[in-house]
PDB file of C-alpha atoms in Angstrom:
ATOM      1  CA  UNK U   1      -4.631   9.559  -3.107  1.00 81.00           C
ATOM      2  CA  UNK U   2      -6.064   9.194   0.363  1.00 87.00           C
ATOM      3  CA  UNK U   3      -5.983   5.364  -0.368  1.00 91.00           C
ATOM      4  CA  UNK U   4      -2.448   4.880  -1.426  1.00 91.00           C
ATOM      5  CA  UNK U   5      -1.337   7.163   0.822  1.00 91.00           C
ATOM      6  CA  UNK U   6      -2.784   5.448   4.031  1.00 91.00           C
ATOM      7  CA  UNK U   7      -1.583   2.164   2.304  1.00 92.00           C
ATOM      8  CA  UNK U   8       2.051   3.254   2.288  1.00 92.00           C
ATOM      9  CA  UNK U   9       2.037   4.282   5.674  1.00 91.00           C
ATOM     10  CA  UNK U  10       0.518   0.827   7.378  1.00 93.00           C
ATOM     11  CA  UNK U  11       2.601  -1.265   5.317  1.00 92.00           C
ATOM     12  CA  UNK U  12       5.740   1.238   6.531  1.00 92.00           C
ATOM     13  CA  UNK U  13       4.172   0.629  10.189  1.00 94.00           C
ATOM     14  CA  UNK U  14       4.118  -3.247   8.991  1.00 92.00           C
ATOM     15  CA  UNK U  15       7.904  -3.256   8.015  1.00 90.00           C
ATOM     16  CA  UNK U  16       9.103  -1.371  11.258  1.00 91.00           C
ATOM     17  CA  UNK U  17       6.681  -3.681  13.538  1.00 93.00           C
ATOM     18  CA  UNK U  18       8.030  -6.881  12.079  1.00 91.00           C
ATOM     19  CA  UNK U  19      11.816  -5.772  12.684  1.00 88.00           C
ATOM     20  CA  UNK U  20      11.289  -4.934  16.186  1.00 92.00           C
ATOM     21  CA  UNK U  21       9.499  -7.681  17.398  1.00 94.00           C
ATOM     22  CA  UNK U  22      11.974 -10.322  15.965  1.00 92.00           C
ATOM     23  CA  UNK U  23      14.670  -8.215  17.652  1.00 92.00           C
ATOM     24  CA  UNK U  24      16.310  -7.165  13.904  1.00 87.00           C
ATOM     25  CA  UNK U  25      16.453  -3.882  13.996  1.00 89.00           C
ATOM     26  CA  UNK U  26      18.275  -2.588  10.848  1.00 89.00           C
ATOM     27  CA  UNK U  27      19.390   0.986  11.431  1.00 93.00           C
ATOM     28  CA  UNK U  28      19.217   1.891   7.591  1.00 93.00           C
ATOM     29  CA  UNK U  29      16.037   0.151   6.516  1.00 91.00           C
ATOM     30  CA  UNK U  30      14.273   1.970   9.792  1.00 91.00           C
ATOM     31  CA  UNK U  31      15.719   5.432   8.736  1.00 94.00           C
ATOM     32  CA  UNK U  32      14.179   4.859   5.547  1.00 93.00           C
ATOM     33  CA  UNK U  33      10.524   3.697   7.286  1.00 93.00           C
ATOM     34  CA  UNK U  34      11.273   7.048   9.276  1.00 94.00           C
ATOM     35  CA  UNK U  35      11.242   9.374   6.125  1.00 94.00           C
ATOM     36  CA  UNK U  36       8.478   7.327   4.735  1.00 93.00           C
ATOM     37  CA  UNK U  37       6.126   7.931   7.914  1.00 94.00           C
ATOM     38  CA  UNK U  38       7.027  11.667   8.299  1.00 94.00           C
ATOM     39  CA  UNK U  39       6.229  11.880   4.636  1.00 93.00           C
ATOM     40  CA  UNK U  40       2.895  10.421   4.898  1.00 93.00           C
ATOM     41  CA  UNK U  41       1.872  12.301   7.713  1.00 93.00           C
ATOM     42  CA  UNK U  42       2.929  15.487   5.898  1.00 93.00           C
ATOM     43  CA  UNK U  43       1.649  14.746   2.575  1.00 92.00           C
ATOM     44  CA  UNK U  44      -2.265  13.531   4.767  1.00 92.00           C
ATOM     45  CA  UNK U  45      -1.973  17.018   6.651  1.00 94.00           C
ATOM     46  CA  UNK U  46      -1.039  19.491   4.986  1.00 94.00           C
ATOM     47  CA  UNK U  47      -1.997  19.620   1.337  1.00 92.00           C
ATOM     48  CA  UNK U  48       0.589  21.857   0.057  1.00 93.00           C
ATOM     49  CA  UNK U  49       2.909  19.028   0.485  1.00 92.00           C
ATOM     50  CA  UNK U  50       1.134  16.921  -1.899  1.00 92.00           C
ATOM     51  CA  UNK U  51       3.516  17.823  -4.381  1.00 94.00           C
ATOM     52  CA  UNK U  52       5.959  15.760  -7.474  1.00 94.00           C
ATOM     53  CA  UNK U  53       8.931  16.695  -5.682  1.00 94.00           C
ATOM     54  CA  UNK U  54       7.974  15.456  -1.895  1.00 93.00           C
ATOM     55  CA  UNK U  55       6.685  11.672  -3.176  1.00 93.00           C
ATOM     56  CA  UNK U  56      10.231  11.455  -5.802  1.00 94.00           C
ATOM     57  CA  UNK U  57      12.481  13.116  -2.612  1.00 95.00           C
ATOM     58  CA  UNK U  58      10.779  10.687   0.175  1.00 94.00           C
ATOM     59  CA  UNK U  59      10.347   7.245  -2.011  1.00 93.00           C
ATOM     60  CA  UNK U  60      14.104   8.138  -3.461  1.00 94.00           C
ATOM     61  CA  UNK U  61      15.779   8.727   0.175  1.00 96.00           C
ATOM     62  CA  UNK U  62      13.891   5.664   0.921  1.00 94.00           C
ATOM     63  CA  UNK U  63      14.775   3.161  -2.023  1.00 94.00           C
ATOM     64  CA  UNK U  64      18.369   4.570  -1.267  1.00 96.00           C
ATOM     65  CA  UNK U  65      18.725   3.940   2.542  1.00 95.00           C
ATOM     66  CA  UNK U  66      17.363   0.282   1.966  1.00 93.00           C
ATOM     67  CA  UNK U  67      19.882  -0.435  -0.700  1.00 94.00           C
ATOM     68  CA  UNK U  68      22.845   0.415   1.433  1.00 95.00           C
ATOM     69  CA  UNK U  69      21.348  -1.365   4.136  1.00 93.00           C
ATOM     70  CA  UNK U  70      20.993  -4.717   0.934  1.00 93.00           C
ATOM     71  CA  UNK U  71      24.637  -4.464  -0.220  1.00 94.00           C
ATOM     72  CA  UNK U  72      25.778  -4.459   3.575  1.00 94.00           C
ATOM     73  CA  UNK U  73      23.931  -6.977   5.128  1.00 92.00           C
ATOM     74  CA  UNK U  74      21.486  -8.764   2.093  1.00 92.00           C
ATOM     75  CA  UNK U  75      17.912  -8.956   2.759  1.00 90.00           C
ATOM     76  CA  UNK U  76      15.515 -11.811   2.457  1.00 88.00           C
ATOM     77  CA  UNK U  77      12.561 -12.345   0.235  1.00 92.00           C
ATOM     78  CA  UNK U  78       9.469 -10.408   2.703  1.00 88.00           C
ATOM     79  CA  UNK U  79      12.094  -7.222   2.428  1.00 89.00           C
ATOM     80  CA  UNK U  80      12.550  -7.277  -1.380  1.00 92.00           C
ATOM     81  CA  UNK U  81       8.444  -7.277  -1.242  1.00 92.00           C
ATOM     82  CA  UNK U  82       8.228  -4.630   1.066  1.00 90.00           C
ATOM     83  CA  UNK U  83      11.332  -2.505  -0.735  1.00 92.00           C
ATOM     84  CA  UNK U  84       9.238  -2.795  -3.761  1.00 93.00           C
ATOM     85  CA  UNK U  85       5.977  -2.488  -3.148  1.00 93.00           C
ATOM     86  CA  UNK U  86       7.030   0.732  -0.860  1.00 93.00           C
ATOM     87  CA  UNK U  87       8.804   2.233  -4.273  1.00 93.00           C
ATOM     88  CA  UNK U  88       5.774   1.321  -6.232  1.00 94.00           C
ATOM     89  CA  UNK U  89       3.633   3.316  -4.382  1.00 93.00           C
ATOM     90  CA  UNK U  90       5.547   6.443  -4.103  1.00 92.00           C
ATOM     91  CA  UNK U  91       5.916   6.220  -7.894  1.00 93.00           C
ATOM     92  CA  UNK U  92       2.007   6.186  -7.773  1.00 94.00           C
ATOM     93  CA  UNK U  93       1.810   9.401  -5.713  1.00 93.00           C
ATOM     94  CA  UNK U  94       4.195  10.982  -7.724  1.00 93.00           C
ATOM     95  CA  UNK U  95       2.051  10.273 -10.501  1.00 93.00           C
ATOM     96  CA  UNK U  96      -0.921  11.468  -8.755  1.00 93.00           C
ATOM     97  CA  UNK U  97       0.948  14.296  -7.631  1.00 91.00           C
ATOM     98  CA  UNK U  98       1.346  15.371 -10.972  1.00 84.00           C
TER      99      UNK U  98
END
């Protein structure tokens, strides 16, 4: 959990680095990374967070702040890697989760 968890965050870190340093800043796609890292932080300290509900709630708001941000603007073929794999993974701690 500690694993997927830590992945999640870096590649969230990843995503949000990327943007900002080729001066694209996409509003929805960084609220999204926003909820993701609060998430993670909660979910690595403090273990009553670790729950079904907080990976579905974060990896849903997520997944659904990106896909305004797609059917506004598109997105290229790095974002639909990071979208998913981002979505994958929260699907994983909800699993674990359970």
């Amino acid at each position: 959990m500690f694993i997927v968890t830590s992945v999640l965050g870096l590649i969230t870190v990843f995503d949000i680095v990327i943007h900002v340093v080729t001066d694209q800043v996409e509003p929805w796609r960084i609220a999204g990374n926003i909820i993701v890292l609060v998430s993670v932080f909660g979910v690595l300290m403090l273990p009553r967070l670790r729950r079904v509900w907080v990976a579905i709630a974060a990896g849903g708001w997520n997944l659904a702040l990106n896909l305004i941000h797609i059917s506004l603007n598109g997105i290229g073929a790095l974002g639909i890697v990071l979208i998913a794999t981002t979505t994958v993974l929260w699907l994983v701690l909800a699993i674990l989760f359970a």
